[in-house]
CSV table of C-alpha atoms in Angstrom, one decimal:
chain,number,residue,atom,x,y,z
A,1,ILE,CA,0.0,0.0,0.0
A,2,VAL,CA,1.2,3.5,-1.0
A,3,GLU,CA,-0.8,6.0,1.0
A,4,GLY,CA,-0.6,9.7,1.6
A,5,PHE,CA,2.5,10.4,-0.4
A,6,THR,CA,3.4,13.1,-3.0
A,7,ILE,CA,5.5,11.6,-5.7
A,8,GLU,CA,6.9,14.3,-8.0
A,9,GLU,CA,9.7,15.4,-10.3
A,10,CYS,CA,10.8,11.8,-10.9
A,11,GLN,CA,12.6,10.1,-13.8
A,12,PRO,CA,13.5,6.4,-14.2
A,13,PRO,CA,16.9,5.3,-12.8
A,14,SER,CA,19.9,5.1,-15.1
A,15,GLY,CA,19.6,2.3,-17.5
A,16,SER,CA,15.8,2.1,-17.3
A,17,SER,CA,13.1,3.8,-19.3
A,18,VAL,CA,9.8,2.9,-17.6
A,19,GLY,CA,7.7,4.1,-14.8
A,20,ALA,CA,9.0,7.5,-13.6
A,21,GLY,CA,6.6,7.8,-10.6
A,22,ILE,CA,5.6,4.2,-9.6
A,23,LEU,CA,6.7,1.0,-11.2
A,24,CYS,CA,4.9,-2.2,-10.2
A,25,TYR,CA,5.5,-5.7,-11.6
A,26,TYR,CA,3.9,-9.0,-10.4
A,27,SER,CA,2.4,-7.4,-7.3
A,28,ASP,CA,-0.9,-6.4,-5.6
A,29,LEU,CA,-0.7,-2.6,-5.4
A,30,THR,CA,-3.0,-0.1,-3.7
A,31,VAL,CA,-2.3,3.6,-4.1
A,32,ASN,CA,-4.5,5.7,-1.8
A,33,ASN,CA,-4.8,9.4,-1.3
A,34,CYS,CA,-1.6,10.3,-3.1
A,35,VAL,CA,-0.4,13.0,-5.5
A,36,ILE,CA,1.7,11.9,-8.5
A,37,ARG,CA,2.8,14.8,-10.5
A,38,ASN,CA,5.4,16.2,-12.9
A,39,ASN,CA,7.1,12.9,-13.6
A,40,ASN,CA,8.7,12.1,-17.0
A,41,SER,CA,9.6,8.8,-18.6
A,42,SER,CA,10.1,7.2,-22.0
A,43,THR,CA,7.3,4.8,-21.1
A,44,ALA,CA,4.5,5.6,-18.6
A,45,GLY,CA,5.0,9.0,-16.9
A,46,GLY,CA,3.0,8.6,-13.7
A,47,LEU,CA,2.5,4.9,-13.0
A,48,ASN,CA,3.5,1.7,-14.9
A,49,ALA,CA,2.0,-1.6,-13.7
A,50,ARG,CA,2.3,-5.0,-15.4
A,51,PHE,CA,1.1,-8.5,-14.4
A,52,SER,CA,-0.5,-7.1,-11.2
A,53,ASN,CA,-3.7,-6.3,-9.4
A,54,ILE,CA,-4.1,-2.5,-9.1
A,55,GLN,CA,-6.2,-0.2,-7.0
A,56,ILE,CA,-5.7,3.6,-7.4
A,57,LEU,CA,-8.0,5.4,-5.0
A,58,ASP,CA,-8.6,9.2,-4.3
A,59,THR,CA,-5.3,10.0,-6.1
A,60,ASP,CA,-4.4,13.0,-8.3
A,61,ILE,CA,-2.1,12.4,-11.3
A,62,GLN,CA,-1.0,15.7,-12.7
A,63,ASN,CA,1.3,16.8,-15.6
A,64,CYS,CA,3.0,13.4,-16.1
A,65,VAL,CA,4.7,12.9,-19.5
A,66,THR,CA,5.9,10.0,-21.6
A,67,GLU,CA,7.3,9.8,-25.1
A,68,SER,CA,5.4,6.4,-25.6
A,69,ASN,CA,2.0,5.3,-24.2
A,70,GLY,CA,0.3,6.2,-21.0
A,71,GLY,CA,1.2,9.7,-19.8
A,72,GLY,CA,-0.6,9.3,-16.5
A,73,LEU,CA,-1.1,5.5,-16.3
A,74,PHE,CA,0.2,2.6,-18.4
A,75,ILE,CA,-1.3,-0.7,-17.1
A,76,GLN,CA,-0.6,-3.9,-19.0
A,77,SER,CA,-1.7,-7.5,-18.5
A,78,CYS,CA,-3.3,-6.9,-15.1
A,79,GLU,CA,-6.2,-9.1,-14.0
A,80,THR,CA,-8.1,-6.5,-12.0
A,81,VAL,CA,-7.8,-2.7,-12.2
A,82,LEU,CA,-9.8,-0.2,-10.1
A,83,ILE,CA,-9.4,3.6,-10.6
A,84,ASP,CA,-11.8,5.3,-8.2
A,85,GLY,CA,-12.2,8.9,-7.1
A,86,CYS,CA,-9.1,10.0,-9.1
A,87,MET,CA,-8.2,13.0,-11.1
A,88,ILE,CA,-5.9,12.7,-14.1
A,89,VAL,CA,-5.1,16.1,-15.4
A,90,GLY,CA,-2.6,17.6,-17.9
A,91,CYS,CA,-0.8,14.4,-18.7
A,92,SER,CA,0.5,13.6,-22.2
A,93,GLY,CA,1.9,10.7,-24.2
A,94,GLY,CA,2.1,9.2,-27.7
A,95,MET,CA,-1.1,7.3,-27.2
A,96,GLY,CA,-3.3,7.4,-24.1
A,97,GLY,CA,-2.4,10.8,-22.7
A,98,GLY,CA,-4.3,10.1,-19.5
A,99,ALA,CA,-4.3,6.3,-19.3
A,100,TYR,CA,-3.5,3.3,-21.5
A,101,PHE,CA,-4.9,-0.1,-20.6
A,102,TYR,CA,-3.4,-3.0,-22.6
A,103,ASN,CA,-4.5,-6.7,-22.3
A,104,CYS,CA,-6.4,-6.1,-19.0
A,105,ASP,CA,-9.4,-8.4,-18.2
A,106,ASP,CA,-11.3,-6.3,-15.7
A,107,VAL,CA,-10.8,-2.5,-15.7
A,108,VAL,CA,-13.2,-0.2,-13.7
A,109,VAL,CA,-12.9,3.6,-13.8
A,110,SER,CA,-15.4,5.1,-11.4
A,111,GLY,CA,-16.1,8.5,-9.9
A,112,SER,CA,-13.1,10.0,-11.6
A,113,SER,CA,-12.1,12.7,-14.1
A,114,ILE,CA,-9.6,12.8,-16.9
A,115,ASN,CA,-9.2,16.4,-18.2
A,116,GLY,CA,-6.8,18.4,-20.3
A,117,CYS,CA,-4.6,15.4,-21.4
A,118,THR,CA,-2.9,15.1,-24.8
A,119,ALA,CA,-2.0,12.3,-27.1
A,120,VAL,CA,0.3,12.8,-30.1
A,121,GLU,CA,-1.5,10.0,-31.9
A,122,ARG,CA,-4.7,8.6,-30.4
A,123,GLY,CA,-6.6,8.5,-27.2
A,124,GLY,CA,-6.2,11.9,-25.5
A,125,GLY,CA,-8.1,10.7,-22.5
A,126,ILE,CA,-7.9,6.9,-22.4
A,127,VAL,CA,-6.9,4.0,-24.7
A,128,PHE,CA,-8.5,0.5,-24.1
A,129,SER,CA,-6.5,-2.0,-26.2
A,130,TYR,CA,-7.4,-5.7,-26.0
A,131,SER,CA,-9.1,-5.1,-22.7
A,132,SER,CA,-12.5,-5.2,-21.0
A,133,GLY,CA,-13.6,-2.1,-19.0
A,134,VAL,CA,-16.4,-0.2,-17.4
A,135,VAL,CA,-16.4,3.6,-17.1
A,136,THR,CA,-19.0,4.8,-14.6
A,137,GLU,CA,-19.8,8.2,-13.2
A,138,THR,CA,-16.6,9.6,-14.8
A,139,ASP,CA,-15.9,12.9,-16.6
A,140,ILE,CA,-13.6,12.7,-19.7
A,141,SER,CA,-13.4,16.1,-21.2
A,142,ASP,CA,-11.2,18.7,-22.8
A,143,ASN,CA,-8.6,16.2,-24.0
A,144,LEU,CA,-6.8,16.3,-27.3
A,145,ALA,CA,-5.5,13.7,-29.8
A,146,PHE,CA,-3.7,14.9,-32.9
A,147,TYR,CA,-4.9,12.0,-35.0
A,148,GLU,CA,-8.2,10.6,-33.6
A,149,ALA,CA,-10.1,9.7,-30.4
A,150,GLY,CA,-9.7,12.8,-28.3
A,151,GLY,CA,-11.7,11.2,-25.5
A,152,ILE,CA,-11.5,7.4,-25.6
A,153,HIS,CA,-9.9,5.1,-28.2
A,154,VAL,CA,-11.2,1.5,-28.2
A,155,VAL,CA,-9.1,-1.1,-29.9
A,156,LYS,CA,-10.4,-4.7,-29.9
A,157,SER,CA,-11.9,-4.2,-26.5
A,158,THR,CA,-15.2,-4.3,-24.8
A,159,VAL,CA,-16.0,-0.9,-23.1
A,160,THR,CA,-19.2,0.0,-21.3
A,161,LEU,CA,-20.1,3.5,-20.2
A,162,VAL,CA,-22.5,4.2,-17.4
A,163,GLU,CA,-23.6,7.7,-16.3
A,164,SER,CA,-20.5,9.3,-17.6
A,165,SER,CA,-19.6,12.4,-19.6
A,166,VAL,CA,-17.3,12.2,-22.7
A,167,CYS,CA,-17.4,15.7,-24.1
A,168,SER,CA,-15.5,18.7,-25.5
A,169,ASN,CA,-12.7,16.5,-26.6
A,170,THR,CA,-10.8,17.1,-29.9
A,171,PRO,CA,-11.1,15.9,-32.6
A,172,ASP,CA,-13.8,13.5,-31.5
A,173,GLN,CA,-15.3,11.8,-28.4
A,174,ILE,CA,-15.0,8.1,-28.8
A,175,TYR,CA,-13.3,6.1,-31.6
A,176,GLY,CA,-14.3,2.5,-31.8
A,177,PRO,CA,-17.3,0.4,-30.5
A,178,TRP,CA,-18.7,0.9,-27.0
A,179,VAL,CA,-21.7,-0.1,-25.0
A,180,ASN,CA,-24.1,2.6,-23.7
A,181,ASP,CA,-25.5,1.3,-20.4
A,182,GLY,CA,-27.5,4.5,-19.8
A,183,GLY,CA,-27.1,8.0,-18.4
A,184,ASN,CA,-24.2,9.1,-20.6
A,185,ALA,CA,-23.5,12.4,-22.2
A,186,VAL,CA,-21.3,11.8,-25.3
A,187,VAL,CA,-21.5,15.1,-27.0
A,188,ASP,CA,-19.2,17.6,-28.7
A,189,VAL,CA,-19.9,20.3,-26.1
A,190,CYS,CA,-20.1,19.5,-22.4
A,191,PRO,CA,-23.6,20.3,-21.0
A,192,TRP,CA,-22.0,22.5,-18.3
A,193,TYR,CA,-20.5,24.8,-21.0
A,194,GLN,CA,-24.0,25.7,-22.2
A,195,GLY,CA,-25.4,28.9,-20.9
A,196,ALA,CA,-28.5,31.2,-21.5
A,197,CYS,CA,-28.9,34.3,-23.6
A,198,CYS,CA,-31.5,36.6,-22.1
A,199,THR,CA,-33.2,39.6,-23.7
A,200,ASN,CA,-36.1,41.5,-22.0
A,201,ASP,CA,-36.6,38.6,-19.5
A,202,ILE,CA,-36.8,36.0,-22.3
A,203,CYS,CA,-34.0,33.4,-22.1
A,204,THR,CA,-32.9,30.8,-24.6
A,205,VAL,CA,-30.3,28.2,-24.2
A,206,ALA,CA,-27.0,29.1,-25.8
A,207,THR,CA,-24.8,26.3,-27.1
């Protein structure tokens, strides 16, 4: 368990290129109430986990950078993954600016937000690749990909959205198949960006 720490301004040790903030192989890891920020690595800026069971709870991941995949998180070949109550903000990578899940059987992202992340290629917010995942009560907005999938990129995966917002991402919201389990806002402009235009006590919604 890693709890209550701030992990910042880190780079991989000499001779390594992965996991600037946290590196986890073949383990059961819980990260709770932490801040992971301003870390830089060739692969996975914030956290790199492989062949493990992962819980990341009530944790902020900010401004982490990688040249490859998974600016905030890169999680590969993990049986269970839970991201709950987290904020992933301002992270960037080649693909999966906020998070990249590869070959993971059971991914749950709940009660979280992924905002202002950037991918040079695809998946500004999240990439699901050969994985199965549920995104529930989560906000994925204001992310950017220079090629496609500003919000979520789905590659040979099963992804279900429940009561989540995927909006105001560029150039698009979701690329690839996904399952709508109700209560979602997948729109070009987030509902909370809409306002009202009022003239002589008569108001109309402005979009």
